[in-house]
mmCIF file of C-alpha atoms in Angstrom:
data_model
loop_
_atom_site.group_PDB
_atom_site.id
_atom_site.type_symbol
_atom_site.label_atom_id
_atom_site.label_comp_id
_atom_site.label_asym_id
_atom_site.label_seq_id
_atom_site.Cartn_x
_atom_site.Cartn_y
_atom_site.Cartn_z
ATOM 1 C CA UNK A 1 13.115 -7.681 -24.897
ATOM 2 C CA UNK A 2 11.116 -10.509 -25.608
ATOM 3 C CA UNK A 3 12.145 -14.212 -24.706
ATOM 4 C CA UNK A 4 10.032 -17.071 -26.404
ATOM 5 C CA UNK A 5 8.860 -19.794 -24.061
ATOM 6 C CA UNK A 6 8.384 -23.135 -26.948
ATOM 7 C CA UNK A 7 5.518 -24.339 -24.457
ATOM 8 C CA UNK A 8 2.283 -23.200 -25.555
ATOM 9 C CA UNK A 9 0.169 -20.617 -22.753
ATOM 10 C CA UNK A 10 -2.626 -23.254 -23.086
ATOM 11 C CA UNK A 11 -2.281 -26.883 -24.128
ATOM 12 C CA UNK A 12 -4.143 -26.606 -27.820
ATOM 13 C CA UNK A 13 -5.158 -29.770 -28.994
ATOM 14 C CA UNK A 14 -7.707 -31.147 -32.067
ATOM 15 C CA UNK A 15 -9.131 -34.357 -32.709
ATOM 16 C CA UNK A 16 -9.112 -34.511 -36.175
ATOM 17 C CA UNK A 17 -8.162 -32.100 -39.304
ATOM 18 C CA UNK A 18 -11.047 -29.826 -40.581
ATOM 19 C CA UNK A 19 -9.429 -27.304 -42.763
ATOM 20 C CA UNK A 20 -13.291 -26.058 -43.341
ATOM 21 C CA UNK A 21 -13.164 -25.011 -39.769
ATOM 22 C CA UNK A 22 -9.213 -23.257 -40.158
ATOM 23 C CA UNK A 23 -10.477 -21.141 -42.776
ATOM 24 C CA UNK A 24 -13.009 -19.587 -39.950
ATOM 25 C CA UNK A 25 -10.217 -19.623 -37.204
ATOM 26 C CA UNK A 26 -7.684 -17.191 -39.098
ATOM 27 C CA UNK A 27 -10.873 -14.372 -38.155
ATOM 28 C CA UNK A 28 -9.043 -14.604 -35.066
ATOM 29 C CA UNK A 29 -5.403 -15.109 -36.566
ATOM 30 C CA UNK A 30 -5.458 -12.072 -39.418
ATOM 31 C CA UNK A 31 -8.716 -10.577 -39.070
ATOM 32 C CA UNK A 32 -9.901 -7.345 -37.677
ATOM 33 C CA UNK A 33 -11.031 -8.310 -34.049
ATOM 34 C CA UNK A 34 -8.219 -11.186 -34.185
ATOM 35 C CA UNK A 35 -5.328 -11.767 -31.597
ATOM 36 C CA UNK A 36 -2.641 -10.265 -33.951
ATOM 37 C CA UNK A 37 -4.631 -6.855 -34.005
ATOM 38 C CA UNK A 38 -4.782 -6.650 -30.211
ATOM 39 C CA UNK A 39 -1.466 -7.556 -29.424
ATOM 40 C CA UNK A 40 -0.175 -4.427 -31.726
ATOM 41 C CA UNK A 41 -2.966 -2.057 -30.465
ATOM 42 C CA UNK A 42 -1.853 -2.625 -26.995
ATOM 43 C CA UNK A 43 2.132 -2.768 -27.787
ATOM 44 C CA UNK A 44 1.236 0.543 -29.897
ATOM 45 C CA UNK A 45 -0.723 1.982 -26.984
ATOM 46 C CA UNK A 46 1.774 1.343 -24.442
ATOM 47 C CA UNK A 47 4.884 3.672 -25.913
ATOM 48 C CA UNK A 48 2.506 6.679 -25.356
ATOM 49 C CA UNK A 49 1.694 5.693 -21.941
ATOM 50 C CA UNK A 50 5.328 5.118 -20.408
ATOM 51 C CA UNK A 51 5.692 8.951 -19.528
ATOM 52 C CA UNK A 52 2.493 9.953 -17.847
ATOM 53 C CA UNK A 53 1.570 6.381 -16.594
ATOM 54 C CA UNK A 54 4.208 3.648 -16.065
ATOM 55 C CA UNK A 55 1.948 1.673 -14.406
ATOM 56 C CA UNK A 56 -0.077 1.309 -17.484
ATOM 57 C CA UNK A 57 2.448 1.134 -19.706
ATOM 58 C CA UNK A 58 3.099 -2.306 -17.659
ATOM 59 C CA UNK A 59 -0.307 -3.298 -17.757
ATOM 60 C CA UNK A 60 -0.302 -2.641 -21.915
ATOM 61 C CA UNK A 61 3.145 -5.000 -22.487
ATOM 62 C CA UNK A 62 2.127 -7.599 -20.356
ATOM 63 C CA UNK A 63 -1.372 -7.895 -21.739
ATOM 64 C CA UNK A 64 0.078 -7.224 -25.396
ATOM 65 C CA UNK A 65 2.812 -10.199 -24.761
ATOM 66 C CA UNK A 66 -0.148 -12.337 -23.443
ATOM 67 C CA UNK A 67 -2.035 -11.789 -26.701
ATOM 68 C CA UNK A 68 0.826 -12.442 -28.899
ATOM 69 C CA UNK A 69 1.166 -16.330 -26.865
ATOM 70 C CA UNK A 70 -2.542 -16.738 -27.695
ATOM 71 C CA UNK A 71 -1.777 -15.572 -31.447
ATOM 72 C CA UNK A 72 0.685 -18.255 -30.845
ATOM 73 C CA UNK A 73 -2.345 -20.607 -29.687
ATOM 74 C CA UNK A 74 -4.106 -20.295 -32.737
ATOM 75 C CA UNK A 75 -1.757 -20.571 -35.338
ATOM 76 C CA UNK A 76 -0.964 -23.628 -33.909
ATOM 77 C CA UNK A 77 -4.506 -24.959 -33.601
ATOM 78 C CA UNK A 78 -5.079 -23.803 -37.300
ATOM 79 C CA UNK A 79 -1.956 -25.775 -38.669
ATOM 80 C CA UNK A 80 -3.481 -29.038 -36.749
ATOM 81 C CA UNK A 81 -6.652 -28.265 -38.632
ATOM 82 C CA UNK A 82 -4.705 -28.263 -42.054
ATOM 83 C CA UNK A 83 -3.017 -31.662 -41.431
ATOM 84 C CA UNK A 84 -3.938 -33.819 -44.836
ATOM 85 C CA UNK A 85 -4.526 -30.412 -47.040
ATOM 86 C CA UNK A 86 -1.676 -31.245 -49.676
ATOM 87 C CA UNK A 87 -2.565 -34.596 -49.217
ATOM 88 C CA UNK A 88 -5.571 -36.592 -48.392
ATOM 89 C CA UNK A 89 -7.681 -33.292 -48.611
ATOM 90 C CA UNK A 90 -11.080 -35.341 -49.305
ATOM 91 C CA UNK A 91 -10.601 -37.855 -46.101
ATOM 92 C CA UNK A 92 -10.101 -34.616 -44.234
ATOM 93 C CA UNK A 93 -13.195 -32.920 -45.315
ATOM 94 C CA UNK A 94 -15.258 -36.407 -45.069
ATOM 95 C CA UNK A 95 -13.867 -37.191 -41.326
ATOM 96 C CA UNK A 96 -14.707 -33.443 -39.837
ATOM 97 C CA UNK A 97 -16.800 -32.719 -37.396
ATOM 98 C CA UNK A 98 -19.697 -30.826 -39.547
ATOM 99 C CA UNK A 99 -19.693 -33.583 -42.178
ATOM 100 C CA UNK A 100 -21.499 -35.638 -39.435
ATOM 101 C CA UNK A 101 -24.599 -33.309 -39.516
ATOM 102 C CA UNK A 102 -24.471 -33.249 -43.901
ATOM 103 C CA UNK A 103 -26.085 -35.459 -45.796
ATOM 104 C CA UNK A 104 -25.491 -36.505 -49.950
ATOM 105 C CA UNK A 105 -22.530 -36.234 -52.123
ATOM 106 C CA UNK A 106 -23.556 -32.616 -53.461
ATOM 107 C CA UNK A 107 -22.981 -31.077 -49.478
ATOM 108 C CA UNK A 108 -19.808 -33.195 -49.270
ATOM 109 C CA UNK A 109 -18.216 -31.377 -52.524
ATOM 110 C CA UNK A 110 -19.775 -28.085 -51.160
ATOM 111 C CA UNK A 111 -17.558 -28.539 -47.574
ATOM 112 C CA UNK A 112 -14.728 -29.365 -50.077
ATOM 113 C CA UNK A 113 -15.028 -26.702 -52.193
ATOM 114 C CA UNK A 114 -15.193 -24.559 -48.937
ATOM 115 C CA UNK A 115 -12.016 -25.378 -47.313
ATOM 116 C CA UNK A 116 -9.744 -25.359 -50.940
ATOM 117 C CA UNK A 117 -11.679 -22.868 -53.368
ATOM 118 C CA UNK A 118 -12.981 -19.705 -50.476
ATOM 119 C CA UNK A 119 -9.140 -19.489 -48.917
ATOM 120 C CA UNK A 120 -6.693 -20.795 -51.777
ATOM 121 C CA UNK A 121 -4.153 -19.914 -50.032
ATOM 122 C CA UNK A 122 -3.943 -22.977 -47.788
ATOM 123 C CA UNK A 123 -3.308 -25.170 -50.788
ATOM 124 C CA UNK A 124 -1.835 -22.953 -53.151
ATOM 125 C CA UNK A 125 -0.149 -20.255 -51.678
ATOM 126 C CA UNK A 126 1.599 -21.003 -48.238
ATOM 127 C CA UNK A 127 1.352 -25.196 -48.750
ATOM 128 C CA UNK A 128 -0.950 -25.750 -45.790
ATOM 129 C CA UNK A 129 0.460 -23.294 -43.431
ATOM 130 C CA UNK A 130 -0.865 -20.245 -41.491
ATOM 131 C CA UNK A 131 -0.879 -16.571 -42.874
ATOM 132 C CA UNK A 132 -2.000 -13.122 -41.227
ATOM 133 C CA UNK A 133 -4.758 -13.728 -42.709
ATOM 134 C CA UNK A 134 -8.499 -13.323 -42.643
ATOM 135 C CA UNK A 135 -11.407 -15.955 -43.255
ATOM 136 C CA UNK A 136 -11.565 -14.730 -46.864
ATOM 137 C CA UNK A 137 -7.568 -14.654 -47.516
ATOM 138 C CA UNK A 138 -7.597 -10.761 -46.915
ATOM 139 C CA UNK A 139 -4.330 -9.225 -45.639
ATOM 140 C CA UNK A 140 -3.782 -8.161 -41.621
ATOM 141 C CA UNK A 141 -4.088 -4.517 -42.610
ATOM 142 C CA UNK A 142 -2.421 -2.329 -39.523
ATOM 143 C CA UNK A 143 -5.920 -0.006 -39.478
ATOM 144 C CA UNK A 144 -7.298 -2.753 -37.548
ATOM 145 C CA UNK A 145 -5.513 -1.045 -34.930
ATOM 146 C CA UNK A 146 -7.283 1.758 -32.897
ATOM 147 C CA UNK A 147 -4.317 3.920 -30.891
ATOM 148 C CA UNK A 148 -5.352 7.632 -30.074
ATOM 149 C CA UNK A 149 -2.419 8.943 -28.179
ATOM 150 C CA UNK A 150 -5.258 9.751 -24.868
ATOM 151 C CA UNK A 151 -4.595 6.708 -22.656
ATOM 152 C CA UNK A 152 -8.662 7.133 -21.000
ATOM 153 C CA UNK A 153 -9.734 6.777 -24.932
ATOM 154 C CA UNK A 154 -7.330 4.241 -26.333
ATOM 155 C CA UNK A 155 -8.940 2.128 -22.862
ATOM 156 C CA UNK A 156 -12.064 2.312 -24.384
ATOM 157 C CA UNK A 157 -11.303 1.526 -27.187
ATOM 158 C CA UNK A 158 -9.417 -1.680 -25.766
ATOM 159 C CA UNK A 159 -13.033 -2.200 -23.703
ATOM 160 C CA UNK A 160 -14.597 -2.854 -27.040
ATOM 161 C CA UNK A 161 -11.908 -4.974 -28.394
ATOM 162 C CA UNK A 162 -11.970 -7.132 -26.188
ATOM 163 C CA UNK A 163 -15.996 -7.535 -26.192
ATOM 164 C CA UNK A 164 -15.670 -8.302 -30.496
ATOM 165 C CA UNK A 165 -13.397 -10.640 -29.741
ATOM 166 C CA UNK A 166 -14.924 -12.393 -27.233
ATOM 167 C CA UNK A 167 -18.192 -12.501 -29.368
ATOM 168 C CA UNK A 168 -15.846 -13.926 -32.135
ATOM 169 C CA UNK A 169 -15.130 -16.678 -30.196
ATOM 170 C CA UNK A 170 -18.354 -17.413 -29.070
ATOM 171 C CA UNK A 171 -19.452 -17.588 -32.188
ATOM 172 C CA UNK A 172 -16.923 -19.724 -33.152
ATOM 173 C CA UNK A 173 -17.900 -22.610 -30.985
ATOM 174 C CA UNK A 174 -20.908 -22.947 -32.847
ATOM 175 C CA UNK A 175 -18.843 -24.456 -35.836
ATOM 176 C CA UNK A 176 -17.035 -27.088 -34.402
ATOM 177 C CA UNK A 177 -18.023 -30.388 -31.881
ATOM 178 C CA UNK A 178 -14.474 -30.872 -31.687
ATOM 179 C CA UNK A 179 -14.159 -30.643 -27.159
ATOM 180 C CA UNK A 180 -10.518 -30.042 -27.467
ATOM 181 C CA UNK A 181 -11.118 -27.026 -29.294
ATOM 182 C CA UNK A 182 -14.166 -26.076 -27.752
ATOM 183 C CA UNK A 183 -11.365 -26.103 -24.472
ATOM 184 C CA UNK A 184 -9.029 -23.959 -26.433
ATOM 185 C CA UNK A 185 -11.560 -21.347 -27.725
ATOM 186 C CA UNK A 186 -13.232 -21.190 -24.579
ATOM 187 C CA UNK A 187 -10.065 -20.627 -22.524
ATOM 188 C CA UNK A 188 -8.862 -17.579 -25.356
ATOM 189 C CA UNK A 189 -12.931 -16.284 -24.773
ATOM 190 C CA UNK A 190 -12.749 -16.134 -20.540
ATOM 191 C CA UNK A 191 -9.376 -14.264 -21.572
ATOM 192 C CA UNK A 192 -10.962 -11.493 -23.303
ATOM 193 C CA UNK A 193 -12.974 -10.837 -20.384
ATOM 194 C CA UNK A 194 -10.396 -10.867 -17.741
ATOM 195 C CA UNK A 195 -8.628 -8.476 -20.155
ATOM 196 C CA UNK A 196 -11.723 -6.422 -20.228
ATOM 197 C CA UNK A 197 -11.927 -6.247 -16.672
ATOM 198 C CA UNK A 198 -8.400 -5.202 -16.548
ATOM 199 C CA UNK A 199 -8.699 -2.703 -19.000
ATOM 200 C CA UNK A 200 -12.048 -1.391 -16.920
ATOM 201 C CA UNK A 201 -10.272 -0.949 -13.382
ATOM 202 C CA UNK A 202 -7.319 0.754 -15.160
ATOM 203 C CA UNK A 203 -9.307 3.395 -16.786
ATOM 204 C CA UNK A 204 -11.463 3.899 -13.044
ATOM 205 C CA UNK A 205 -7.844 4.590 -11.818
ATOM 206 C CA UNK A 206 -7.714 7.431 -14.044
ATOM 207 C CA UNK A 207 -9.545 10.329 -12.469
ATOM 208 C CA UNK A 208 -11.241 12.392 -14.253
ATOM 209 C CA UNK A 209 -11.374 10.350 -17.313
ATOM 210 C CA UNK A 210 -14.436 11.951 -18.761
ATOM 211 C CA UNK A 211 -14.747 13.541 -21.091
ATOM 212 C CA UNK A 212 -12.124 11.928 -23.234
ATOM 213 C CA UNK A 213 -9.112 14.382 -23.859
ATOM 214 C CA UNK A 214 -8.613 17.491 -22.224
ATOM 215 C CA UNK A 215 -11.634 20.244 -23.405
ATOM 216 C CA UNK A 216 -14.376 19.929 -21.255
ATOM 217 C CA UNK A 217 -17.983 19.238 -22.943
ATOM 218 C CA UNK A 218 -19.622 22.833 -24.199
ATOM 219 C CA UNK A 219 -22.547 23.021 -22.128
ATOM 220 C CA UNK A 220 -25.044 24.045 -24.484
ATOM 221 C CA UNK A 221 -25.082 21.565 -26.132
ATOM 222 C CA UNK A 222 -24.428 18.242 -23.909
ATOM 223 C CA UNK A 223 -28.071 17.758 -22.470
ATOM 224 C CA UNK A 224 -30.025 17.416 -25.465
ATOM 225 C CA UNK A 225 -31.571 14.398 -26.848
ATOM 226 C CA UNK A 226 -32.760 14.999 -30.722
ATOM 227 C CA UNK A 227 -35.695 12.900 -31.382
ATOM 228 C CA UNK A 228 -34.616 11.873 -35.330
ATOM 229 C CA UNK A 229 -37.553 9.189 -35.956
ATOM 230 C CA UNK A 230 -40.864 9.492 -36.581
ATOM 231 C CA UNK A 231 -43.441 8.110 -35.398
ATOM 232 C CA UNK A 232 -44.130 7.305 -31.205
ATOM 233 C CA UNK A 233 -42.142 8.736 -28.884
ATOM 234 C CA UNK A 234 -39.399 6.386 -27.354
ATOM 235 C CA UNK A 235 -37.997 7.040 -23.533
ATOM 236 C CA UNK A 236 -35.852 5.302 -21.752
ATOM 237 C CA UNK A 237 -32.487 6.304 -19.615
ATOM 238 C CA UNK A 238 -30.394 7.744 -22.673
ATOM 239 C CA UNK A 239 -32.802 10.400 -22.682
ATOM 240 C CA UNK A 240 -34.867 11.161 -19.693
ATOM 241 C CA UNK A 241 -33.773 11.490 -16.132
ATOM 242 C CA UNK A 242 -30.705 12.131 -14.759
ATOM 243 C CA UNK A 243 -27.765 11.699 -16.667
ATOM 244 C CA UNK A 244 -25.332 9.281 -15.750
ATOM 245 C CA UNK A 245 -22.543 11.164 -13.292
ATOM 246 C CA UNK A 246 -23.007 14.476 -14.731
ATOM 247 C CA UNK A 247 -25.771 15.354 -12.264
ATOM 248 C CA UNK A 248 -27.586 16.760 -14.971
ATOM 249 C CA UNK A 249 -30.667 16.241 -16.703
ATOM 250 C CA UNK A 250 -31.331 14.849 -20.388
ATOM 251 C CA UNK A 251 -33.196 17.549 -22.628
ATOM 252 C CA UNK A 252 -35.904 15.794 -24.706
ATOM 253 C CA UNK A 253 -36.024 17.284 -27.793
ATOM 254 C CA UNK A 254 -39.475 15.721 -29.560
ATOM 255 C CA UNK A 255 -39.484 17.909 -32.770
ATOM 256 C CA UNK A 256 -35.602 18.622 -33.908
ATOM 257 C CA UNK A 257 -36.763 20.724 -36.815
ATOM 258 C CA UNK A 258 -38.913 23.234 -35.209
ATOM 259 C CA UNK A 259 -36.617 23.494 -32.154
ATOM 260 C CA UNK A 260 -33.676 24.218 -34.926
ATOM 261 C CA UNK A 261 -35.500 26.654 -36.343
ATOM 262 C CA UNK A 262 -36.767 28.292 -33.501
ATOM 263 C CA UNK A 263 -32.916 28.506 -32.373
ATOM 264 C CA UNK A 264 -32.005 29.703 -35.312
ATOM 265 C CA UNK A 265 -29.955 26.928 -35.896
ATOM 266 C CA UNK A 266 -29.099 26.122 -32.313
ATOM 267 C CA UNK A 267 -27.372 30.250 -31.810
ATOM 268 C CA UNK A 268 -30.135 31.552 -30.270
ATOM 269 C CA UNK A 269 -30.739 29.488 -26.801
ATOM 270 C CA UNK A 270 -33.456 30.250 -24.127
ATOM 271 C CA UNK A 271 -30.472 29.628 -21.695
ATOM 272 C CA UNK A 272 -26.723 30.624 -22.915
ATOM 273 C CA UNK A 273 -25.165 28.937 -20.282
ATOM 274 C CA UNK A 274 -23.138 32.003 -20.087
ATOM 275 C CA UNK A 275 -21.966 30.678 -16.485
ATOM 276 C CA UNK A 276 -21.038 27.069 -17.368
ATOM 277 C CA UNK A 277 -19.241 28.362 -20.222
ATOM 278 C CA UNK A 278 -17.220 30.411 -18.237
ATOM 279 C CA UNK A 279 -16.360 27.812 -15.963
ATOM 280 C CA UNK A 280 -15.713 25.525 -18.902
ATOM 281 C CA UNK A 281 -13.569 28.156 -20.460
ATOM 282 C CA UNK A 282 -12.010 28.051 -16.896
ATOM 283 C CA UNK A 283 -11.602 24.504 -16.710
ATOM 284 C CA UNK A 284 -10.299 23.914 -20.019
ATOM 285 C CA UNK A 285 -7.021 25.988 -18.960
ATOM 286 C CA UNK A 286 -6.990 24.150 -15.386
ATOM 287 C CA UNK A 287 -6.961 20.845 -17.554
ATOM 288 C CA UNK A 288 -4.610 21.931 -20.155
ATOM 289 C CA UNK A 289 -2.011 23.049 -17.539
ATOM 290 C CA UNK A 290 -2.390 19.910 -15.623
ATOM 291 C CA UNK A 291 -1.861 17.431 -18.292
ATOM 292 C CA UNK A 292 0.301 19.268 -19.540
ATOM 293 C CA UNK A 293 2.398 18.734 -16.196
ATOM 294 C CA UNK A 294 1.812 16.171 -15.382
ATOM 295 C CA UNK A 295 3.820 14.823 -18.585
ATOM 296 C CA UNK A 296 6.615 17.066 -18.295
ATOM 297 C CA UNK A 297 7.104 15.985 -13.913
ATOM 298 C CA UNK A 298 7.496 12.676 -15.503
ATOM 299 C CA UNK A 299 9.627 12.735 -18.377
ATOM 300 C CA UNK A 300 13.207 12.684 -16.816
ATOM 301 C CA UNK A 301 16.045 15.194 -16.930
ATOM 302 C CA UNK A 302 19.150 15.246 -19.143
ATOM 303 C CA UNK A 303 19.756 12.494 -21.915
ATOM 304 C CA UNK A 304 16.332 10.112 -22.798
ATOM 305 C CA UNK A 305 16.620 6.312 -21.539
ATOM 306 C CA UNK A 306 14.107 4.285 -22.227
ATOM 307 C CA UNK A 307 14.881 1.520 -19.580
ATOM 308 C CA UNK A 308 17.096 1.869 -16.658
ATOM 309 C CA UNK A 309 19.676 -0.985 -16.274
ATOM 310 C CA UNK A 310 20.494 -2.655 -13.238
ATOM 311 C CA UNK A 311 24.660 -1.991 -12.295
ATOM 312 C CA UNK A 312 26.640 -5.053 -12.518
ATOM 313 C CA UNK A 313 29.470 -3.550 -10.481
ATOM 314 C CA UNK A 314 26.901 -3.689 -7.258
ATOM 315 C CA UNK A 315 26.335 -7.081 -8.034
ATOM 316 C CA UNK A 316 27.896 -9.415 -4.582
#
């Protein structure tokens, strides 16, 4: 159940309109790394965590809800950009922010010809009012949204969410001198990496969380680093040393061709692994069981219910 609060999260405020500047704000309205798409990947996320972890499914609604207010934040912003659009669209364009660093007549028209002609659909389509759409008047399209059913990947995939959209942002504030939005986008920005930090401790709770899924990595094949460039040979720690918590070392491979054909085609290995594979093998069914438990322990007995209600004839 949601319940709509008519303050705003954060008190958005402009100084003047700049539709120029709405048409690059609905990136984060409509578009693909926008506030729209992350509220639905997390509300999507969350129904197939409720079983196995409650606890995340909180974390998921809350952080969904929070990103629906800030969808909320700017929307609002963008329609205070758009004030004088079906009306005195030129003194708009002449009084924004970026027509201070313009010069001549010919850059004026450009800034004009910006904020009507590259997003019509301010002035002819929704009358100066806010659409899910992009910068370019493209749809909200619902494959923005990146939901795998395996809570430790869709947290990744939340991890790097959250790190385009805080880029967005920041990229953002180089377009405008406005301070009261350069408060607004900057508050939305240190959001995304709170949220990332949440999103970060929640997948550490989940132990083991690597590899993603359930199959553990074939180890033949997890070591080696194909070198698929010519010219000098590049190291660094993605492909010498130790790898990172695996305890195991990165394979150098300097000439992929010769070692492929050598292998014949990879089949043919100075070491099988035949004892990792086994205990692969062996830890695939361990796995497999487990999760496989660890769903069913949770999922209650008898008729499915969602939410549990509390009983008003205990009430005092």
């Amino acid at each position: 159940m949601f319940h709509h609060v008519k303050e705003l999260q954060f008190n958005a405020r402009v100084s003047r309109p700049d539709p120029q500047f709405a048409n690059l704000l609905l990136e984060q309205f409509g578009g693909e790394n926008g506030e729209l798409a992350a509220a639905m990947q997390y509300f999507t996320q969350a129904f197939g965590a409720k079983v196995p972890y409650p606890d995340k499914y909180d974390m998921l609604m809350d952080i969904a809800t929070e990103e629906f207010s800030h969808l909320e934040i700017v929307g609002a912003t963008i329609q205070m950009l758009l004030k004088g659009v079906n009306g005195e669209l030129k003194n708009a364009a002449d009084s924004s922010e970026i027509m201070q660093v313009l010069n001549g007549k010919a850059a004026k028209e450009d800034i004009i010809h910006q904020a009507v002609f590259a997003n019509p659909q301010f002035g002819v389509i929704t009358g100066g009012g806010v659409t899910p759409r992009n910068s370019q008047g493209i749809p909200w399209c619902a494959s923005y949204i990146h939901s795998n059913g395996d809570l430790t990947v869709d947290l990744r995939s939340n991890l790097a969410s959250e790190s385009r959209a805080k880029l967005v942002y920041e990229h953002l504030m180089k377009f405008t001198n406005d301070p009261y939005i350069h408060e607004t986008l900057s508050f939305l920005m240190t959001r995304e990496v709170a949220h990332y930090k949440m999103f970060e401790a929640a997948l550490n709770d989940i132990q083991p969380n690597f590899p993603p899924g359930v199959l553990a990595a074939d180890p033949r094949f997890t070591q080696q680093y194909f070198n698929m460039s010519n010219g000098a040979d590049v190291y660094g720690p993605w492909n010498e040393g130790e790898m990172p918590d695996l305890e195991k070392e990165f394979i150098y491979i300097a000439d992929p061709v010769k070692h492929v054909r050598e292998t014949q085609g990879l089949t043919q290995l100075e070491d099988d692994k035949a004892r990792e594979l086994k205990q692969a093998e062996k830890l695939n069914k361990q796995m497999s069981q487990e999760k496989s438990t660890e769903v069913k322990d949770s999922e209650p007995e008898g008729v499915a219910q969602w939410s549990t209600y509390p009983d008003n004839n205990n009430r005092a």
